[in-house]
XYZ file of C-alpha atoms in Angstrom:
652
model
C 28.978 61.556 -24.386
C 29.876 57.757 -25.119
C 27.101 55.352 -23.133
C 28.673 51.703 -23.096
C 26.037 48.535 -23.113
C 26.721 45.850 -21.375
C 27.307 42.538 -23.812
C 24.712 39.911 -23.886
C 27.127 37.040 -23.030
C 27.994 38.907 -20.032
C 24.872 39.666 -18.646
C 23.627 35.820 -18.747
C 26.839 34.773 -17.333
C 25.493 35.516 -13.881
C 22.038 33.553 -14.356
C 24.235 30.328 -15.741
C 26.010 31.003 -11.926
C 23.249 30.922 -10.226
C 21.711 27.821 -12.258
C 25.131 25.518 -11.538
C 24.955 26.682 -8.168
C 21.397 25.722 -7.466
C 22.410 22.451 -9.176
C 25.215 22.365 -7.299
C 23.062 22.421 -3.803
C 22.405 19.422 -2.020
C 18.692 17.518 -1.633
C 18.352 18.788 1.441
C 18.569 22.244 0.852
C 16.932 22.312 -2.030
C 13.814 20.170 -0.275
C 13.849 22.549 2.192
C 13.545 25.401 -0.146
C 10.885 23.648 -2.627
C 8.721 22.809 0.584
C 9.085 26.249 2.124
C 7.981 28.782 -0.603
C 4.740 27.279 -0.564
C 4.427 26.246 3.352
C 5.345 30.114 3.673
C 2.509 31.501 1.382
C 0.049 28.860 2.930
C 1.076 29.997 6.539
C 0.103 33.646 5.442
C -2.862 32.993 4.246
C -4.019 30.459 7.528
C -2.707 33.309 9.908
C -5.219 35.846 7.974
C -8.082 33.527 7.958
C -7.239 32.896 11.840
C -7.667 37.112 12.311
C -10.459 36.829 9.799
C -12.223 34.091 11.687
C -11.912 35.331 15.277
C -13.757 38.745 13.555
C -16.259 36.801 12.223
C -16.631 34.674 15.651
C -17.470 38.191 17.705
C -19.879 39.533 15.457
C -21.620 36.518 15.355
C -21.493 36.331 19.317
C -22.520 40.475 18.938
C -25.623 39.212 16.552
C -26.509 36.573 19.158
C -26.613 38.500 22.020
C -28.821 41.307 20.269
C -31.175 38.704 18.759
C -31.659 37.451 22.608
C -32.128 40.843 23.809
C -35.134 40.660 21.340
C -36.527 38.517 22.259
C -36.179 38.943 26.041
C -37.679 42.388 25.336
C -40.820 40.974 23.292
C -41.100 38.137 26.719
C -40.963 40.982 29.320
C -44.094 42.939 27.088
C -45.847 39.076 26.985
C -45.322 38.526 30.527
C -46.966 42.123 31.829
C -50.113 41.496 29.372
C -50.473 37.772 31.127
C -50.125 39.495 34.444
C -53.074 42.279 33.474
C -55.048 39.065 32.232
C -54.392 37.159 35.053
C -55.598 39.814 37.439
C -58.776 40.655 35.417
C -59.775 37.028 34.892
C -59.486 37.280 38.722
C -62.032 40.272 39.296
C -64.354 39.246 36.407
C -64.779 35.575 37.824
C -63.671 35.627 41.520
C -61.677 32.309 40.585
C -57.752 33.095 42.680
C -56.297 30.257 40.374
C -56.085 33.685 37.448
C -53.906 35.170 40.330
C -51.288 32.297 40.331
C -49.918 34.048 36.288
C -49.410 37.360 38.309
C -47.421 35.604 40.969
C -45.340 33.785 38.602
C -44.748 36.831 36.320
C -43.768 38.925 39.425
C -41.160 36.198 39.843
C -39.297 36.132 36.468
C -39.990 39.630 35.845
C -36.960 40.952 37.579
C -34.427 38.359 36.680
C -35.614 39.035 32.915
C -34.852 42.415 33.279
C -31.593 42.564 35.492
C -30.309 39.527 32.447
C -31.348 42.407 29.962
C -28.986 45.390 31.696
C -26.103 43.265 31.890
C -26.246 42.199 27.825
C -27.446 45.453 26.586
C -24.357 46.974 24.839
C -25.727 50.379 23.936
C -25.851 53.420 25.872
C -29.302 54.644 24.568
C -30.814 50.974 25.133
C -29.539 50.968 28.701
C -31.430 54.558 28.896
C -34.561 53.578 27.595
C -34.486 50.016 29.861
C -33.771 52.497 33.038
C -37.208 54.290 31.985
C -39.190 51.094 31.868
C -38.329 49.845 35.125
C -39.942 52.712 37.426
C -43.614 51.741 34.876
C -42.698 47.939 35.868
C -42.953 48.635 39.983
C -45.290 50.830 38.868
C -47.478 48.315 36.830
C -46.935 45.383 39.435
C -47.984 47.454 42.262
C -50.929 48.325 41.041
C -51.525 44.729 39.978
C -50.685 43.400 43.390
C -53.621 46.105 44.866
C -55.934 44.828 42.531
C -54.855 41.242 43.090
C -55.891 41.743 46.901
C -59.621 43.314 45.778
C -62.170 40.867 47.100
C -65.414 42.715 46.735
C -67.420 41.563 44.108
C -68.931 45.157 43.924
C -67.021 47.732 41.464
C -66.478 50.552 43.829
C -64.803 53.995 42.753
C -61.769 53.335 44.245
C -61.146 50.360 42.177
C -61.732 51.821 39.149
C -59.350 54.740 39.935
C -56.438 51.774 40.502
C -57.484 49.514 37.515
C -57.358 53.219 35.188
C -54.267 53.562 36.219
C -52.710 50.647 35.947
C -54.237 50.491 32.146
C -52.257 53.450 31.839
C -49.231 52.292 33.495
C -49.298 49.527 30.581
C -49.707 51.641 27.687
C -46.719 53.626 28.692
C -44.873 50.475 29.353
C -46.133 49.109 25.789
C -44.749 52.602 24.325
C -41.162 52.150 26.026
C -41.251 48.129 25.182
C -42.053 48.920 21.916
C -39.498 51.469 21.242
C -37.214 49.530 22.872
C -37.890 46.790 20.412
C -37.839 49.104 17.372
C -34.449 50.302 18.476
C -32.687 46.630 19.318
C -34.381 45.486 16.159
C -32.076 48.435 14.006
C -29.316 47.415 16.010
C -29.973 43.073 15.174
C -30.425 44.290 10.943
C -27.281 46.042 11.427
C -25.198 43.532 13.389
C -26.673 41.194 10.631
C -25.428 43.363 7.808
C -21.799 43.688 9.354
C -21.919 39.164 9.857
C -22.357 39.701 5.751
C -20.210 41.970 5.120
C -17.415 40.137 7.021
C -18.023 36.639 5.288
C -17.894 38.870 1.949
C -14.247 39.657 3.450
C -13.798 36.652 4.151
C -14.622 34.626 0.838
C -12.360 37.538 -0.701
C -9.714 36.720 1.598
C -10.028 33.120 0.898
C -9.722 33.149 -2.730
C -6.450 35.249 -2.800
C -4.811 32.772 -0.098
C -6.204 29.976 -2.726
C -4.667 31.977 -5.447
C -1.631 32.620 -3.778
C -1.170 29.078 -2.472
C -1.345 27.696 -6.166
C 1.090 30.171 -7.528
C 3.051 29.453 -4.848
C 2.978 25.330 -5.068
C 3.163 25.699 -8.964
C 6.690 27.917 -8.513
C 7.741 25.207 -6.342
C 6.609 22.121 -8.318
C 8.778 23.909 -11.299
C 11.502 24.205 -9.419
C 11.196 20.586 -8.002
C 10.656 19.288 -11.844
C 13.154 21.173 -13.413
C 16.137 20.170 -10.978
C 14.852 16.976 -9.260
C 12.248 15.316 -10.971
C 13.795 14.845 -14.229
C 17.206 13.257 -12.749
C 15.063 10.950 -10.929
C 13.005 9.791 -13.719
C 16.487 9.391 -15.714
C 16.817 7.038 -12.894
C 14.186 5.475 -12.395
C 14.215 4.476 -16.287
C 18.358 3.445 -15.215
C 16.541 0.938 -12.797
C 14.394 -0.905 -15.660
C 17.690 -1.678 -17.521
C 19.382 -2.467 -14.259
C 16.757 -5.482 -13.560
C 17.168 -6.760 -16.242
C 21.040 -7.107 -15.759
C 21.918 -4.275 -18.602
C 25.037 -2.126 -18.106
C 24.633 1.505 -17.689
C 26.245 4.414 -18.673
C 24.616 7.917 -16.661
C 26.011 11.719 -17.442
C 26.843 12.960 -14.160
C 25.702 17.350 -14.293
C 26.485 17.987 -10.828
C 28.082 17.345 -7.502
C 24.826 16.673 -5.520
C 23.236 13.482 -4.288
C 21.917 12.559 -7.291
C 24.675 13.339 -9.324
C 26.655 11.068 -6.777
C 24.130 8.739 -6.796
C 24.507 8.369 -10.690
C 28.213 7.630 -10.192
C 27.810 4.681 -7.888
C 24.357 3.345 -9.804
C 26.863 3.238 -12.910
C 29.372 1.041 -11.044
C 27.495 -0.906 -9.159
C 25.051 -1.721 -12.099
C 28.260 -4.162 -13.842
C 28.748 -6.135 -10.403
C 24.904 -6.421 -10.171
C 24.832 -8.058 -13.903
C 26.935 -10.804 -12.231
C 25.056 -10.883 -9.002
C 21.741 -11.877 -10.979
C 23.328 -14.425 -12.870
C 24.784 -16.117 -10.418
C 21.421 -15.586 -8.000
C 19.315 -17.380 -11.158
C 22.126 -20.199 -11.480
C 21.689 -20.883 -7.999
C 17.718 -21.110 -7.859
C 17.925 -23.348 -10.673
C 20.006 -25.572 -8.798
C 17.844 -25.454 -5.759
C 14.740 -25.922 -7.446
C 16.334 -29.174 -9.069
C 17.876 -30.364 -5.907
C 14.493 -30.084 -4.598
C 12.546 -31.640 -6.646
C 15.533 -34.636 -6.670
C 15.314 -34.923 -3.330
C 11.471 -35.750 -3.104
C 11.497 -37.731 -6.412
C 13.985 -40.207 -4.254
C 12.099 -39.862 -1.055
C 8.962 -40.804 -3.371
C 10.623 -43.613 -4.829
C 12.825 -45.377 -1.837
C 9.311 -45.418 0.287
C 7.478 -46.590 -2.129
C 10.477 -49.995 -3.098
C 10.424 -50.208 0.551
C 6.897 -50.524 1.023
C 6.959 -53.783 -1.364
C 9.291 -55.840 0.629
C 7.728 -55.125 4.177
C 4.709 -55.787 2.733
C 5.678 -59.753 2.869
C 7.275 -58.877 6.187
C 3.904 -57.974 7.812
C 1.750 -60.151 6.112
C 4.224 -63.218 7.377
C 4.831 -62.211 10.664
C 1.301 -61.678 11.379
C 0.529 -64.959 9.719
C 2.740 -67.131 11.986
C 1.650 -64.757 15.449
C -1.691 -66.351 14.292
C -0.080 -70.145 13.797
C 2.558 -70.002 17.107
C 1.221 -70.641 20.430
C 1.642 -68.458 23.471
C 5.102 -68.517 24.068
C 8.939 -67.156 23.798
C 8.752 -68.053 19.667
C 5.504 -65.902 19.657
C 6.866 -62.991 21.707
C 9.901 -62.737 19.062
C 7.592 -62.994 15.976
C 5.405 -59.939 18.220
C 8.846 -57.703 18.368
C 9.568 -58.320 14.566
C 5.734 -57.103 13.835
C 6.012 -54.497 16.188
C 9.537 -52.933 14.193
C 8.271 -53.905 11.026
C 4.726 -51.709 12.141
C 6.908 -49.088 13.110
C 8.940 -48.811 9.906
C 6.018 -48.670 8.014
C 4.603 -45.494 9.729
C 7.900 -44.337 9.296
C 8.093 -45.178 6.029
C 4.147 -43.281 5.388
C 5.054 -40.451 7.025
C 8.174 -40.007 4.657
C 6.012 -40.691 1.513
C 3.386 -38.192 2.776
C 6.316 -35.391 4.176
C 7.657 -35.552 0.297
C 4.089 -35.391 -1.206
C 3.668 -32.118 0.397
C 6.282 -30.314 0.057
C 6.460 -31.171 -3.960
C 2.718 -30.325 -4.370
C 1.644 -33.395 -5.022
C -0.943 -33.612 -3.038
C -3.974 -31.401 -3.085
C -6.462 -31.219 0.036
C -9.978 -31.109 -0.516
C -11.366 -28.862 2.441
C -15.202 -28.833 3.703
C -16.955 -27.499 6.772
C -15.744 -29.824 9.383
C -17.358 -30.248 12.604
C -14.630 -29.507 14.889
C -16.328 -30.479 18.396
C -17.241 -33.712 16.919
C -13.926 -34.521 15.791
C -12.193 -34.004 18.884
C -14.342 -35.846 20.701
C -13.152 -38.683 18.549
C -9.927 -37.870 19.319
C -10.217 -37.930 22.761
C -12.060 -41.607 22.403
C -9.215 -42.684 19.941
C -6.143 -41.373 22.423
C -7.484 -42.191 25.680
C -6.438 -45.950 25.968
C -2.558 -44.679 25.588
C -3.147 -42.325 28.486
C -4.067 -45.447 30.648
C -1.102 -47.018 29.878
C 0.845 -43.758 31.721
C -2.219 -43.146 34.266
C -2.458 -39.643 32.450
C -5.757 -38.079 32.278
C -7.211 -36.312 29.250
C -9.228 -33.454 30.519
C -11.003 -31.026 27.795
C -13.349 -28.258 27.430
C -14.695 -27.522 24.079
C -16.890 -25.246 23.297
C -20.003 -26.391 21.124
C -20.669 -25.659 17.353
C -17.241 -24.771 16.144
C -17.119 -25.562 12.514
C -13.931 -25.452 10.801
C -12.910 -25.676 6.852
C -10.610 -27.901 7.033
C -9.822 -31.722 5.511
C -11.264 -33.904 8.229
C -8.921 -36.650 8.138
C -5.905 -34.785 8.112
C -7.525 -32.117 10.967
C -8.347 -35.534 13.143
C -4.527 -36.567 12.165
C -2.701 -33.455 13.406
C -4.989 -32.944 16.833
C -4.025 -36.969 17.421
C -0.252 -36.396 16.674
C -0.231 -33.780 18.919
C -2.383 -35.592 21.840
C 0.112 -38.536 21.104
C 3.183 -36.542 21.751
C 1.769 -35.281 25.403
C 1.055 -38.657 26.707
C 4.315 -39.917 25.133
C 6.537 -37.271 26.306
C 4.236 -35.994 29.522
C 5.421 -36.578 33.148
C 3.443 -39.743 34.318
C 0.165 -39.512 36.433
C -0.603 -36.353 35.550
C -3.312 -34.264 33.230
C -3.493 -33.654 29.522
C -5.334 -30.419 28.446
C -7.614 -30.460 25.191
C -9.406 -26.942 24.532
C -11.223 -25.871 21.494
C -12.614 -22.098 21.124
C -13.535 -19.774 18.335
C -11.604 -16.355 18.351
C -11.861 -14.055 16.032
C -12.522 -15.883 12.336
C -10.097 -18.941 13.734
C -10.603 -21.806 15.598
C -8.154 -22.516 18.389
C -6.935 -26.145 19.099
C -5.047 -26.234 22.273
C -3.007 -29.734 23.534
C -0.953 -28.862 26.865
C 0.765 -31.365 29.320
C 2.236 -31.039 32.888
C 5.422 -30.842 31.544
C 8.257 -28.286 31.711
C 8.295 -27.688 27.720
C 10.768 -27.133 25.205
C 13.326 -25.178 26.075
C 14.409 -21.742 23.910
C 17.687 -22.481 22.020
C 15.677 -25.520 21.004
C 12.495 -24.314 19.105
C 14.091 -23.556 15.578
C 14.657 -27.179 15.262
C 11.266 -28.204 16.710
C 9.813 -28.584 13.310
C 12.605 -30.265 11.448
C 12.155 -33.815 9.729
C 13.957 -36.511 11.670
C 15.236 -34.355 14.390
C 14.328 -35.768 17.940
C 14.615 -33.057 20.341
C 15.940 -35.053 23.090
C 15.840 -38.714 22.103
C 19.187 -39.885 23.618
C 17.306 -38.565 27.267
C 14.456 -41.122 26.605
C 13.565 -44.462 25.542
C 10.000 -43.185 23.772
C 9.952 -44.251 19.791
C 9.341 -41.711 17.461
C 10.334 -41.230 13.727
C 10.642 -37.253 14.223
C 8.187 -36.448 11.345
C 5.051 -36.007 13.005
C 5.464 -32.177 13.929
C 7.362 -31.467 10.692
C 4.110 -33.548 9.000
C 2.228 -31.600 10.861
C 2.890 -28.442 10.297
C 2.832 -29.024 6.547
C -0.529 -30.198 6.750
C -1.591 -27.154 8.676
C -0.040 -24.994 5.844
C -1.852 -26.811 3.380
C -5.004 -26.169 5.010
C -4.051 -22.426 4.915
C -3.746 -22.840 9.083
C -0.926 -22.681 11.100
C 1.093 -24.250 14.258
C 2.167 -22.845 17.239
C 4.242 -23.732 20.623
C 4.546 -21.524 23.628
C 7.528 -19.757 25.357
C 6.844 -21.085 28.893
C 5.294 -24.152 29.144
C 4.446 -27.424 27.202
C 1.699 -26.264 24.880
C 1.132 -26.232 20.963
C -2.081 -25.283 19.190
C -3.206 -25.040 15.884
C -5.640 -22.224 14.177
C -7.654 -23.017 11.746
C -10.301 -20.802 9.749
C -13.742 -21.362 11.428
C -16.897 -21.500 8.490
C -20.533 -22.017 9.430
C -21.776 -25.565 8.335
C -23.895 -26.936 5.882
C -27.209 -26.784 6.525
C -27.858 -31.117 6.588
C -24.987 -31.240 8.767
C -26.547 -28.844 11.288
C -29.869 -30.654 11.084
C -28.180 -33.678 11.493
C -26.098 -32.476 14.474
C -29.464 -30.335 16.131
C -31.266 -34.717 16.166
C -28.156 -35.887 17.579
C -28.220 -33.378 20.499
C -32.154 -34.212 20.896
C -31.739 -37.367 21.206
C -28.445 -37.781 23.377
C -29.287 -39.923 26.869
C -28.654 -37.733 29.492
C -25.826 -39.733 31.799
C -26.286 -43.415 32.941
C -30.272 -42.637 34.456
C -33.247 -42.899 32.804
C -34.268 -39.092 33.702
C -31.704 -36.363 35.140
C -32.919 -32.674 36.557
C -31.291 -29.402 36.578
C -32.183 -27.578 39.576
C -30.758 -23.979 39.413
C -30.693 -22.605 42.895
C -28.156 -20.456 44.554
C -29.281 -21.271 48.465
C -27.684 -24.149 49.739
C -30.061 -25.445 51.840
C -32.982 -24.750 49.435
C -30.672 -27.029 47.012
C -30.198 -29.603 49.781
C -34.053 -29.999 50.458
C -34.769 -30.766 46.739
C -31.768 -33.277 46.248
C -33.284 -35.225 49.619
C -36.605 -35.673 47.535
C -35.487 -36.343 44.540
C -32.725 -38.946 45.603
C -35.465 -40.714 47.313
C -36.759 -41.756 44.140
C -34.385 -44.360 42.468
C -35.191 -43.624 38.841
C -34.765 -40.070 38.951
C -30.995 -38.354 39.105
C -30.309 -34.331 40.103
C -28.023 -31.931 39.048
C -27.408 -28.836 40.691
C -26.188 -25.547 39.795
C -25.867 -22.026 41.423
C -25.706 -19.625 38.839
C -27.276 -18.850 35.087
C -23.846 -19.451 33.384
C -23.251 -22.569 34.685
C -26.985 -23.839 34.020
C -26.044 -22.797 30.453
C -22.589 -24.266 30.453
C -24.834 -27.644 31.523
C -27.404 -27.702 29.022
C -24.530 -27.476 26.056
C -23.244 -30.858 27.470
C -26.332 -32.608 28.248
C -30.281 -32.215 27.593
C -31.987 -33.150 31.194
C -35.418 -34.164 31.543
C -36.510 -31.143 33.705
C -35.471 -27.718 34.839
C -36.001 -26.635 38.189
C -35.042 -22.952 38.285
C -35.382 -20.383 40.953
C -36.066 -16.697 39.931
C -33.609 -14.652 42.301
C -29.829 -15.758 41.271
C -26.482 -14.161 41.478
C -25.858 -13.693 37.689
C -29.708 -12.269 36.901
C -33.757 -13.144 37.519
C -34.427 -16.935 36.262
C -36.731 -15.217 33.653
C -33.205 -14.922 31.663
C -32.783 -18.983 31.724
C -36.758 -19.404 30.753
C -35.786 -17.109 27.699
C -32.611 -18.548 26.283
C -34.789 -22.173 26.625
C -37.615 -21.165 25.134
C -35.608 -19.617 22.012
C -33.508 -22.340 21.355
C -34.753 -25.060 19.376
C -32.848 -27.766 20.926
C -34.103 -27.329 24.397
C -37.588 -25.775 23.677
C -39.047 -29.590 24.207
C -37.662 -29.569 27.608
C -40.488 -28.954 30.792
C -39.273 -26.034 33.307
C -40.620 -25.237 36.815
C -40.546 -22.519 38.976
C -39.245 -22.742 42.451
C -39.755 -19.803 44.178
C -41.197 -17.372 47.147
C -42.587 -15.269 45.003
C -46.090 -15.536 44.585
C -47.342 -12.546 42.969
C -49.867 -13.429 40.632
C -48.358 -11.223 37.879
C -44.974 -12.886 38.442
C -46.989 -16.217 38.140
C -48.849 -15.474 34.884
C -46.115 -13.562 33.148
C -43.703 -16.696 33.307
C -46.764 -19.166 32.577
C -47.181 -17.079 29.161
C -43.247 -17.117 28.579
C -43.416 -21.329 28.439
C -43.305 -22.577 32.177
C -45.022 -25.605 32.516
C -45.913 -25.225 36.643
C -45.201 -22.990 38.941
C -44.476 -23.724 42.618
C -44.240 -21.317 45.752
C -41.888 -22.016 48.388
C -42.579 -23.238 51.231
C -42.928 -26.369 49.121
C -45.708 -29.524 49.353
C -43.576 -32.678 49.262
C -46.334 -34.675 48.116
C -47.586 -31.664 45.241
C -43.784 -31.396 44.388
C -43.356 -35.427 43.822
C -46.672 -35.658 41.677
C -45.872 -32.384 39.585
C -42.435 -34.120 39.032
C -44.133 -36.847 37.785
C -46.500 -34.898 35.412
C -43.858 -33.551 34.013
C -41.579 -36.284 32.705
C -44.236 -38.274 31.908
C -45.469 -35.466 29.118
């Protein structure tokens, strides 16, 4: 017979096949099919852990319920031997207290033993349990006859009962016992199978381990050998593409990648020209740039020299010309000539900026400090335009920031509210901390700027509405602005819906001198125009309006009252009184809470607090003399005691 073998070329045509062909495939399959061999094998092996688990779950539930069967067998024996005891102690001593343990046993007995039918799980336990509980009546009854013995003679007949009862127990103490021995074969062999199934289940484990890293290792070849490669081939294409070199990339199939090489290759000679031309242009930029602020530079500064003589002679002959229409001209000409020179600064500044010229040294600034100077700097303007300034600051915020140029963006912005505000209105100043920022806030009544408008808000020289108004303005002061806040790693802000900017700056705590200095300036601030002023913190009105009536009547002496804990504490950051007055039952909280927050802050500690109240327990009294009070007064009150206690206490 003539056996033909197949030749070797033909037999690894069909493996080249199937090579192209998975080559051929596109990412997508292929992803799917890298990601699925090993999803598959780790699905497996979670499914027979699952099984594995819920096994192991029962017989550990199994184990449980058999060790508490143990132990509710070892409590019934313990409670019958405390009922014998109890009812023994009784006979030997007379005392019916020993009888209370039989009562409470004869209580818990039965639910202990109807809980231990329903959990026992084994026909022979259930047996042996149905034995004991004709020896429990049994033993209880004869407990409960004993338990009603009061002779203190031993007769006959209660000898006969307590014999048998002792012999109702040991046979109970036989069946408990052997119905312990029993439950305790079944807990060791529960035990064993718990054991035995986390041995499956370790073995279990490591073959879904095993099989999941065979698995992911088939896959990760298969990824490597067909994706990972190409990829790296192009990721390597990329290094000479940024650096605008040509390629030239094999394409070995029709897939994405192969596709992919194909258009990298073209598009890699029009991206050449693209980063030429992208450099040429940056060059170009950067040198317009830096021409533009060189001029900017220069022209303000040539201009500076001649308006310089300007000034200097205008102001010279305002001084030399008496009142009149001559002096009101040589006025205008310094007023323009003023004006140009701000102009002129702000330019010079603007260009410093943006070149990098300038470099901003930044410090821990007190913030509430600064805007109080602000305020005092800003409010003469709002006279002019009957606008008021109204703020609320909180204390302490500290800032790092460059103090001049903080005071010079906050007064810009104040300036452009009262400028541009409706007349007779109110100006908003708020300062808070949130977060690690502090928050500047400058709104006016009016209706803001309007949406299509914003994107030139901040651009230099452009005067969002100056043909509608006759207000000067050079246009730079937001732009200015805003590069100052940049500089001082903050930022600038305006709202959607209403007239409001702000400004966030990065809050820092302050030096330690500077808080020193700041904690003497707050002791020593004058409270208000009168030589003494009073907090009274009192939430009944007419409690309030019998203390103003005595306290008005004395000329040197001025009163402040508030309702509430928050706004006593709102009070005491703006001004240090003289005296508290403070009444224990408020809205917000017991007065004990104001006492507290005085007593632990070192800038009010110094100040004298009394107690104004219709509570007169003596505990109440001593516990808030201890805490710092300096007198305490019980309502109704003694106008006379009130008026000399007063006095006491300012003059300390």
């Amino acid at each position: 017979m003539n056996h033909t073998q197949p030749s070797p070329a033909k037999s690894f045509q069909p493996l080249a096949w199937v090579a192209q062909a998975w080559q051929d495939l596109p990412l997508g399959i292929k992803g799917v099919c890298v990601i699925t061999l090993p999803l598959l094998v780790l699905l497996a092996s979670l499914g027979s852990l699952y099984v594995r688990e819920q096994e192991s779950t029962q017989l550990e539930n199994k184990l449980r319920i058999a060790l508490q069967n143990q132990r509710d067998i070892q409590r019934v024996h313990t409670l019958l031997i405390e009922a014998s005891t109890g009812v023994r102690d009784y006979l030997l001593t007379g005392d019916k207290h020993f009888l209370e343990i039989f009562f409470q046993v004869e209580n818990k007995l039965p639910d202990i033993l109807k809980a231990l039918n329903v959990q026992l799980d084994n026909d022979a336990q259930k047996a042996r349990l149905a034995n004991i509980y004709p020896l429990v009546d049994q033993n209880l009854h004869d407990l409960r006859t004993l338990s009603e013995y009061e002779s203190n003679i031993a007769s006959d007949d209660l000898i006969a009962k307590f014999k048998s009862q002792v012999s109702t127990l040991d046979k109970l103490r036989f069946e408990i016992e052997r119905l312990n021995a029993e439950e305790a074969i079944l807990v060791a062999k529960d035990q064993q199978d718990v054991v035995d199934q986390r041995q499956r289940h370790i073995f279990i484990t490591l073959v879904a381990a095993v099989s999941g890293i065979i698995g992911s290792i088939l896959a990760v070849w298969l990824f490597s050998g067909t994706i990972v490669k190409r990829v790296r081939l192009l990721r390597d294409s990329a290094g000479h593409l940024a650096k605008a070199e040509a390629l030239d990339l094999p394409s070995s199939s029709r897939d994405e990648l192969g596709q992919l090489s194909d258009e990298l290759d073209h598009a890699s000679q029009l991206l050449v020209k693209n980063i030429t031309d992208a450099v040429q242009a940056r060059q170009e930029a950067e040198e317009a740039s830096a021409s533009k602020s060189m001029f900017l530079s220069r022209t303000s500064h040539e201009l500076r020299t001649p308006l310089n003589a300007i000034l200097g002679f205008a102001q010279l002959l305002e001084q030399d010309l008496s009142p009149g229409k001559q002096r009101d001209n040589v006025s205008l000409i310094l007023g323009a000539g003023q004006h140009l020179l701000k102009l002129i600064n702000e330019v010079l500044e603007l260009a410093k900026i943006e070149s990098g010229e300038i470099s901003l040294e930044l410090s821990p600034t007190a913030v509430t400090t600064m805007l109080e100077e602000a305020r005092h700097y800003i409010a003469p303007i709002g006279k002019i335009r009957d606008i008021e300034i109204a703020s609320e600051i909180s204390p302490e915020l500290w800032a790092l920031a460059n103090r001049q140029k903080l005071l010079q963006v906050v007064l810009n912005l104040l300036s452009n509210a009262l400028k541009y505000g409706p007349t007779s209105s109110t100006v908003r100043l708020n300062a808070y901390r949130r977060d690690d920022n502090i928050i500047i806030e400058v709104q006016d009544d009016g209706a803001g700027i309007p949406a299509k408008l914003k994107e030139r808000l901040f651009t230099p020289f452009d005067r969002l509405g100056a043909e509608q108004t006759k207000v000067e303005g050079t246009g730079l002061g937001l732009a200015l602005s805003k590069q100052i806040m940049l500089a001082m790693r903050g930022s600038i802000h305006v709202a959607e819906d209403k007239s409001l900017f702000w400004i966030e700056i990065p809050a820092c705590a302050p030096h330690a001198e500077s808080q020193t200095v700041l904690q003497l300036q707050q002791k020593q601030r004058v409270p208000l125009s009168q030589r003494h002023t009073i907090l009274y913190v009192e939430d009944n009105a007419s409690n309030r309006a019998l203390v103003e009536a005595i306290i008005q009547r004395q000329g040197d002496l001025r009163i402040h009252c508030v309702s509430t804990i928050k706004d006593a504490k709102r009070y005491l950051t703006e001004t240090i009184p003289s005296l508290v007055l403070i009444d224990l039952h408020l809205p917000d909280g017991s007065g004990e809470r104001l006492v507290s927050h005085i007593q632990s802050d070192a800038n009010y500690q110094h100040i004298p607090m009394m107690i104004l109240s219709a509570d007169a327990l003596p505990n109440t009294i001593e516990r808030l003399k201890n805490a710092g009070v300096a007198h305490y007064i019980t309502k109704p009150l003694n106008v006379a005691t009130f008026n000399k206690k007063i006095r006491e206490l300012l003059e300390t």
